[in-house]
Amino acid sequence: MQTLTPHVYWAQRHSEIYLRVELSDAQNLDISVQENVLHFKAQGHGAKGDNEYEFSLEFLAPVKPEVSHRSTQRQVNIRVQKKECCWWDRLTMQERKPLFLAPDFDRWLDESDAELEQRAKEQINKISLESRVPKDPFLGLKKGYLFMYNLVQFLGFSWIFVNMTVRLFILREDSFYDTFHTIADMMYFCQMLAVAEVINPALGLVKTGVMPALIQVVGRNVILFVIFGSLEEMQNKAVVFFVFYLWSIIEIFRYPFYMLACIDTEWKMLTWLRYTIWMPLYPLGVLAEAVAVIQSLPIFDETRLYSIPLPKAMGHSLSFSYVLQIYLVLMFLGLFVNFRHLFKQRRRRFRTKKRKAN
C-alpha cells in the first residue's frame, strides 16, 4: 500500500521551527522526534481524501526531542525547539527538498527580520517583567539624596582642584608647601562626608560593594587625619600637594558620573573618562600616599605620638611607626583589591554598552 504524505509548510526563527500540516479533522496523532528525525502519523482528510497520512523529516541541525503541537479542524501546527539558537540555510539534512514540503509564507521571515522580531519580543518581555516588580515607594527620595550627595562632593572637589590649579600657575613650586593650610578645611569636609559611601551600600541604596568603599575611605582618612592632620612637620611637605591634587582629579569625574546616573542620563565622554582616567591616577594616588607614610615614620619615632604603651618588662612603648609599616603593606593589598574591582566594573560597563550597540 502506498504511503500518503500531506502537504507540509515550514518556517523558522533563530530558536525554533514551525510546521503546518494540511490535514483537517486529524485523529490518532503520533508525533515524535527520534535521533533528530521528526516522525508524523495521523488519520485525517488531506490531499488524497480521508486516509492515514505520514511523513518523516531529518533536520539539518540538532533539535530538542520535545515536540509541541496543536490540532485544528483544518490543520496541525507543530513547533520544534532548536538545540542551538542559530539560523538554518534549509530545513532538512538532505539538500534536495521533499516534494511535500514548501515554505509557509504566512509565517516566513528572513534572518534580519527574525532578529528584529526577537528583539521586539525581548523588549516586551522586559517591560512585562519590570511591570510585575513592585516599585519602591521611596525610590525618588533615594535618588534625590544620592544626587545631592554626589553634587555636594563634586562641588567640594571641584573647588579644591580649581584652587590648587590657580595657585600652581601663580605661585609655581611655592604652592607645594602651603597646600595643607589652604585646602585642608574643604578636604576635611569632603572626606568626612565620604563616610556615607560606606553606609550607602550597607543600606542597599547603591549596588556597589561595601569593602571597596571601606578600603578607600579608611585609607584616605588615615592619610588626611592621622598623618597630615596630626603632624605639623608633614603639613609643609610637597607630598601633600600631590596627594590632594590626585584625589581631586579622580573625583571631579567620578561624582558627576554618579549624579547623571541618578537621573538615568549618560554622557558618553564622561563615562569613558570615569572608567579610564582612574587607571593611571589611582596607582599614582596610592604611590603618593605611600610616600607620605614613609616620610612620617621618623617623625612618629621621634615624637612618640600615638605610641602604644607596653609592660615595663618589654619596654616603655611601641612606636606608631610600626603600625604604619603594617598599614603600608595593607595599602598596596588594598590597591590590588580596589584596582581589580574597578577594572571589572569598567569591563562589565563597556561590554554591556557594546552588546546594546549590536
Coordinates of C-alpha atoms in Angstrom, one line a residue:
M1 CA 0.0 0.0 0.0
Q2 CA 1.4 3.4 -1.0
T3 CA 2.3 5.8 1.9
L4 CA 0.3 9.0 1.7
T5 CA 2.0 12.3 2.7
P6 CA 0.2 15.5 3.5
H7 CA 1.3 19.0 2.3
V8 CA 3.7 20.4 4.9
Y9 CA 4.7 24.1 5.2
W10 CA 7.6 25.3 7.3
A11 CA 9.1 28.5 8.7
Q12 CA 11.8 29.2 11.2
R13 CA 13.1 31.6 13.9
H14 CA 16.5 31.5 15.5
S15 CA 15.3 29.2 18.3
E16 CA 12.5 27.2 16.8
I17 CA 10.9 25.5 13.8
Y18 CA 7.2 25.9 12.7
L19 CA 5.5 23.2 10.7
R20 CA 1.9 23.4 9.4
V21 CA 0.5 20.1 8.2
E22 CA -2.5 20.4 5.8
L23 CA -4.7 17.7 7.4
S24 CA -8.2 18.5 8.5
D25 CA -10.1 16.7 11.3
A26 CA -6.8 14.9 12.3
Q27 CA -7.2 12.0 14.7
N28 CA -4.9 9.4 16.3
L29 CA -1.9 11.8 16.1
D30 CA 1.5 10.3 16.6
I31 CA 4.3 12.9 16.5
S32 CA 7.8 12.4 17.9
V33 CA 11.4 13.2 17.4
Q34 CA 13.9 10.4 17.4
E35 CA 17.6 10.7 16.5
N36 CA 16.9 14.2 15.1
V37 CA 14.2 12.9 12.8
L38 CA 10.6 14.1 13.1
H39 CA 8.0 11.3 12.6
F40 CA 4.4 12.2 11.9
K41 CA 1.4 9.9 11.5
A42 CA -2.3 10.7 11.7
Q43 CA -5.7 9.9 10.3
G44 CA -7.5 12.8 8.6
H45 CA -8.7 14.4 5.4
G46 CA -5.8 15.5 3.2
A47 CA -5.0 15.9 -0.4
K48 CA -5.9 12.2 -1.1
G49 CA -9.1 12.3 0.8
D50 CA -9.9 10.7 4.2
N51 CA -6.9 8.4 4.8
E52 CA -3.9 7.8 7.0
Y53 CA -1.0 10.2 6.3
E54 CA 2.6 10.1 7.5
F55 CA 6.0 11.7 6.8
S56 CA 9.5 12.0 8.3
L57 CA 11.9 14.9 8.3
E58 CA 15.6 14.7 9.2
F59 CA 16.5 18.1 10.4
L60 CA 19.6 20.0 9.3
A61 CA 20.9 20.5 12.8
P62 CA 20.2 19.1 16.3
V63 CA 16.7 19.8 17.8
K64 CA 15.2 19.1 21.2
P65 CA 13.2 15.8 21.5
E66 CA 10.2 17.6 23.0
V67 CA 7.5 18.5 20.4
S68 CA 4.5 20.7 20.9
H69 CA 1.5 20.5 18.6
R70 CA -2.0 21.9 18.3
S71 CA -4.7 20.5 16.1
T72 CA -7.5 22.5 14.5
Q73 CA -10.3 21.5 12.1
R74 CA -8.2 22.5 9.1
Q75 CA -4.5 21.7 10.1
V76 CA -2.0 20.5 12.6
N77 CA 0.5 23.1 13.9
I78 CA 3.8 21.7 15.1
R79 CA 6.6 23.6 17.0
V80 CA 10.1 22.1 17.4
Q81 CA 12.9 23.8 19.5
K82 CA 16.4 24.0 18.1
K83 CA 19.2 23.0 20.5
E84 CA 21.3 26.0 19.5
C85 CA 19.9 29.4 18.7
C86 CA 21.0 29.9 15.1
W87 CA 19.7 30.4 11.6
W88 CA 19.5 27.4 9.2
D89 CA 20.1 27.6 5.5
R90 CA 17.5 24.9 4.9
L91 CA 15.2 22.7 7.0
T92 CA 16.4 19.2 6.2
M93 CA 19.7 17.3 6.1
Q94 CA 19.2 16.3 2.5
E95 CA 19.9 19.2 0.1
R96 CA 17.0 18.3 -2.2
K97 CA 13.7 19.4 -0.7
P98 CA 11.0 16.8 -0.3
L99 CA 8.1 17.2 -2.8
F100 CA 5.5 17.6 0.0
L101 CA 7.5 20.4 1.8
A102 CA 7.1 24.1 1.0
P103 CA 7.7 27.5 2.7
D104 CA 5.0 28.8 5.0
F105 CA 4.8 32.3 3.6
D106 CA 2.2 33.3 6.3
R107 CA 5.0 33.0 8.9
W108 CA 8.1 33.3 6.7
L109 CA 10.7 35.9 7.7
D110 CA 14.3 36.3 6.5
E111 CA 17.1 36.3 9.1
S112 CA 17.3 40.1 9.7
D113 CA 13.5 40.4 10.1
A114 CA 13.6 37.4 12.5
E115 CA 16.3 39.2 14.6
L116 CA 14.1 42.3 14.8
E117 CA 11.1 40.2 15.9
Q118 CA 13.2 38.5 18.6
R119 CA 14.5 41.9 19.9
A120 CA 10.9 43.2 20.0
K121 CA 9.8 40.2 21.9
E122 CA 12.7 40.5 24.4
Q123 CA 11.8 44.2 24.9
I124 CA 8.1 43.4 25.5
N125 CA 9.1 40.6 28.0
K126 CA 11.5 43.0 29.8
I127 CA 8.8 45.6 30.1
S128 CA 6.3 43.0 31.3
L129 CA 8.8 41.7 33.9
E130 CA 9.5 45.2 35.1
S131 CA 5.8 46.0 35.4
R132 CA 5.4 42.9 37.7
V133 CA 8.2 44.0 40.0
P134 CA 6.8 46.2 42.8
K135 CA 8.1 49.7 42.6
D136 CA 10.0 51.1 45.6
P137 CA 7.8 54.0 47.0
F138 CA 11.0 55.7 48.3
L139 CA 12.9 55.4 45.0
G140 CA 12.5 59.1 44.2
L141 CA 13.7 60.1 47.7
K142 CA 16.7 57.8 47.5
K143 CA 17.7 59.1 44.1
G144 CA 17.2 62.7 45.3
Y145 CA 19.5 62.0 48.3
L146 CA 22.2 60.3 46.2
F147 CA 22.0 63.1 43.6
M148 CA 22.5 65.8 46.3
Y149 CA 25.3 63.8 47.9
N150 CA 27.2 63.5 44.7
L151 CA 26.6 67.1 43.8
V152 CA 28.0 68.4 47.1
Q153 CA 31.1 66.2 46.7
F154 CA 31.6 67.3 43.1
L155 CA 31.4 70.9 44.1
G156 CA 33.8 70.4 47.0
F157 CA 36.4 68.6 45.0
S158 CA 36.0 71.0 42.1
W159 CA 36.8 73.9 44.5
I160 CA 39.9 72.0 45.6
F161 CA 41.0 71.3 42.1
V162 CA 40.4 74.8 40.7
N163 CA 42.0 76.4 43.8
M164 CA 45.1 74.2 43.6
T165 CA 45.4 74.7 39.8
V166 CA 45.2 78.5 40.0
R167 CA 47.7 78.6 42.9
L168 CA 50.1 76.3 40.9
F169 CA 50.0 78.7 37.9
I170 CA 50.5 81.8 40.1
L171 CA 52.9 80.6 42.8
R172 CA 54.6 77.8 40.8
E173 CA 56.5 75.3 43.1
D174 CA 55.9 77.6 46.1
S175 CA 52.3 76.4 46.1
F176 CA 53.5 72.9 47.0
Y177 CA 54.4 73.8 50.5
D178 CA 51.3 75.6 51.8
T179 CA 48.7 73.4 50.3
F180 CA 47.5 71.9 53.6
H181 CA 46.8 75.3 55.2
T182 CA 44.8 76.4 52.2
I183 CA 42.9 73.3 51.2
A184 CA 42.7 71.2 54.4
D185 CA 39.3 72.5 55.7
M186 CA 37.5 71.6 52.5
M187 CA 39.3 68.3 52.2
Y188 CA 38.3 67.5 55.8
F189 CA 34.7 68.2 54.9
C190 CA 34.7 66.1 51.8
Q191 CA 36.4 63.1 53.4
M192 CA 34.2 63.1 56.5
L193 CA 31.2 63.2 54.2
A194 CA 32.7 60.3 52.2
V195 CA 31.8 58.0 55.2
A196 CA 28.4 57.9 53.5
E197 CA 29.9 55.9 50.7
V198 CA 30.3 53.0 53.1
I199 CA 26.9 53.5 54.6
N200 CA 25.0 53.7 51.3
P201 CA 25.9 50.2 50.0
A202 CA 25.4 48.7 53.5
L203 CA 21.8 50.1 53.5
G204 CA 21.2 48.9 49.9
L205 CA 21.0 52.4 48.5
V206 CA 23.6 51.6 45.8
K207 CA 24.7 48.3 44.3
T208 CA 28.4 48.7 44.8
G209 CA 30.2 46.5 47.4
V210 CA 30.9 47.7 51.0
M211 CA 34.5 46.5 51.1
P212 CA 36.0 48.5 48.2
A213 CA 34.4 51.7 49.5
L214 CA 35.6 51.0 53.1
I215 CA 39.2 50.4 51.9
Q216 CA 39.2 53.7 50.0
V217 CA 37.5 55.8 52.7
V218 CA 39.6 54.4 55.6
G219 CA 42.8 54.7 53.6
R220 CA 42.3 58.3 52.7
N221 CA 41.2 59.3 56.2
V222 CA 44.3 57.7 57.7
I223 CA 46.4 59.8 55.4
L224 CA 44.4 63.0 56.0
F225 CA 43.7 62.9 59.7
V226 CA 46.5 60.8 61.2
I227 CA 49.5 61.7 59.1
F228 CA 48.8 65.2 57.7
G229 CA 46.4 66.4 60.4
S230 CA 48.4 65.2 63.4
L231 CA 51.9 66.1 62.3
E232 CA 52.7 69.7 61.7
E233 CA 56.0 68.7 60.2
M234 CA 54.1 66.9 57.4
Q235 CA 51.8 69.8 56.6
N236 CA 54.5 71.8 54.8
K237 CA 55.8 69.0 52.6
A238 CA 55.3 68.9 48.9
V239 CA 53.7 65.4 49.1
V240 CA 50.5 67.0 50.5
F241 CA 50.0 68.8 47.2
F242 CA 50.4 65.7 45.1
V243 CA 48.0 63.6 47.3
F244 CA 45.3 66.3 47.3
Y245 CA 45.7 67.0 43.6
L246 CA 45.4 63.4 42.5
W247 CA 42.4 62.8 44.8
S248 CA 40.6 65.8 43.3
I249 CA 41.3 64.9 39.7
I250 CA 39.8 61.5 40.2
E251 CA 36.7 62.7 42.0
I252 CA 35.7 65.6 39.6
F253 CA 35.0 62.9 37.0
R254 CA 33.6 60.2 39.4
Y255 CA 30.9 62.3 41.2
P256 CA 29.2 63.9 38.1
F257 CA 29.0 60.4 36.5
Y258 CA 27.1 59.2 39.6
M259 CA 24.9 62.4 39.5
L260 CA 23.8 61.7 36.0
A261 CA 23.2 58.0 36.8
C262 CA 20.7 59.2 39.5
I263 CA 18.6 60.8 36.8
D264 CA 19.1 57.9 34.3
T265 CA 21.2 60.1 32.0
E266 CA 24.6 59.2 30.4
W267 CA 27.2 61.4 28.8
K268 CA 29.4 59.1 26.8
M269 CA 32.6 61.2 27.2
L270 CA 32.2 61.4 30.9
T271 CA 31.5 57.6 31.1
W272 CA 34.7 57.0 29.2
L273 CA 36.7 59.3 31.4
R274 CA 35.2 57.9 34.7
Y275 CA 36.2 54.3 33.7
T276 CA 39.5 55.2 32.1
I277 CA 41.3 58.1 33.9
W278 CA 41.5 56.2 37.2
M279 CA 43.7 53.6 35.6
P280 CA 46.9 55.8 35.8
L281 CA 45.7 58.2 38.5
Y282 CA 44.6 55.6 41.2
P283 CA 48.0 53.9 41.4
L284 CA 49.7 57.3 41.4
G285 CA 47.5 58.4 44.2
V286 CA 48.4 55.3 46.3
L287 CA 52.1 55.9 45.5
A288 CA 51.8 59.5 46.8
E289 CA 50.1 58.2 49.9
A290 CA 52.8 55.7 50.4
V291 CA 55.5 58.4 50.2
A292 CA 53.6 60.4 52.8
V293 CA 53.5 57.4 55.1
I294 CA 57.2 56.7 54.6
Q295 CA 58.1 60.4 55.3
S296 CA 56.1 60.3 58.5
L297 CA 57.8 57.2 60.0
P298 CA 60.8 59.0 61.5
I299 CA 58.6 61.8 62.8
F300 CA 56.4 59.3 64.7
D301 CA 59.6 57.7 66.1
E302 CA 60.9 61.0 67.3
T303 CA 57.7 62.5 68.7
R304 CA 56.3 59.1 70.1
L305 CA 52.9 60.3 69.1
Y306 CA 50.2 57.6 69.2
S307 CA 52.8 55.2 70.7
I308 CA 51.4 52.0 72.2
P309 CA 52.2 51.6 75.9
L310 CA 53.9 48.3 76.8
P311 CA 54.6 46.5 80.1
K312 CA 57.8 47.6 81.9
A313 CA 59.5 44.3 81.2
M314 CA 59.1 44.8 77.4
G315 CA 60.0 48.5 77.3
H316 CA 58.3 51.8 77.5
S317 CA 56.2 51.9 74.3
L318 CA 55.8 50.6 70.8
S319 CA 56.3 53.4 68.2
F320 CA 53.2 54.0 66.0
S321 CA 55.6 53.8 63.0
Y322 CA 55.4 50.0 63.3
V323 CA 51.7 50.2 62.9
L324 CA 52.2 52.4 59.8
Q325 CA 54.6 49.9 58.3
I326 CA 52.0 47.2 58.5
Y327 CA 49.4 49.7 57.1
L328 CA 51.8 50.4 54.2
V329 CA 51.7 46.7 53.2
L330 CA 47.9 46.7 53.6
M331 CA 47.7 49.8 51.5
F332 CA 49.2 48.0 48.5
L333 CA 47.0 45.0 49.1
G334 CA 44.0 47.4 49.1
L335 CA 45.3 48.9 45.8
F336 CA 45.2 45.4 44.2
V337 CA 41.7 44.7 45.6
N338 CA 40.3 48.1 44.5
F339 CA 42.0 48.1 41.2
R340 CA 40.6 44.7 40.4
H341 CA 37.1 45.7 41.4
L342 CA 37.3 48.9 39.3
F343 CA 38.7 47.1 36.3
K344 CA 35.8 44.5 36.5
Q345 CA 33.3 47.4 36.6
R346 CA 34.9 49.0 33.6
R347 CA 35.0 45.8 31.6
R348 CA 31.4 45.0 32.5
R349 CA 30.2 48.5 31.7
F350 CA 31.7 48.6 28.2
R351 CA 30.8 45.0 27.5
T352 CA 27.1 45.9 28.2
K353 CA 27.3 49.0 26.0
K354 CA 28.8 47.0 23.2
R355 CA 26.1 44.4 23.5
K356 CA 23.4 47.1 23.4
A357 CA 25.0 48.7 20.4
N358 CA 24.9 45.4 18.5

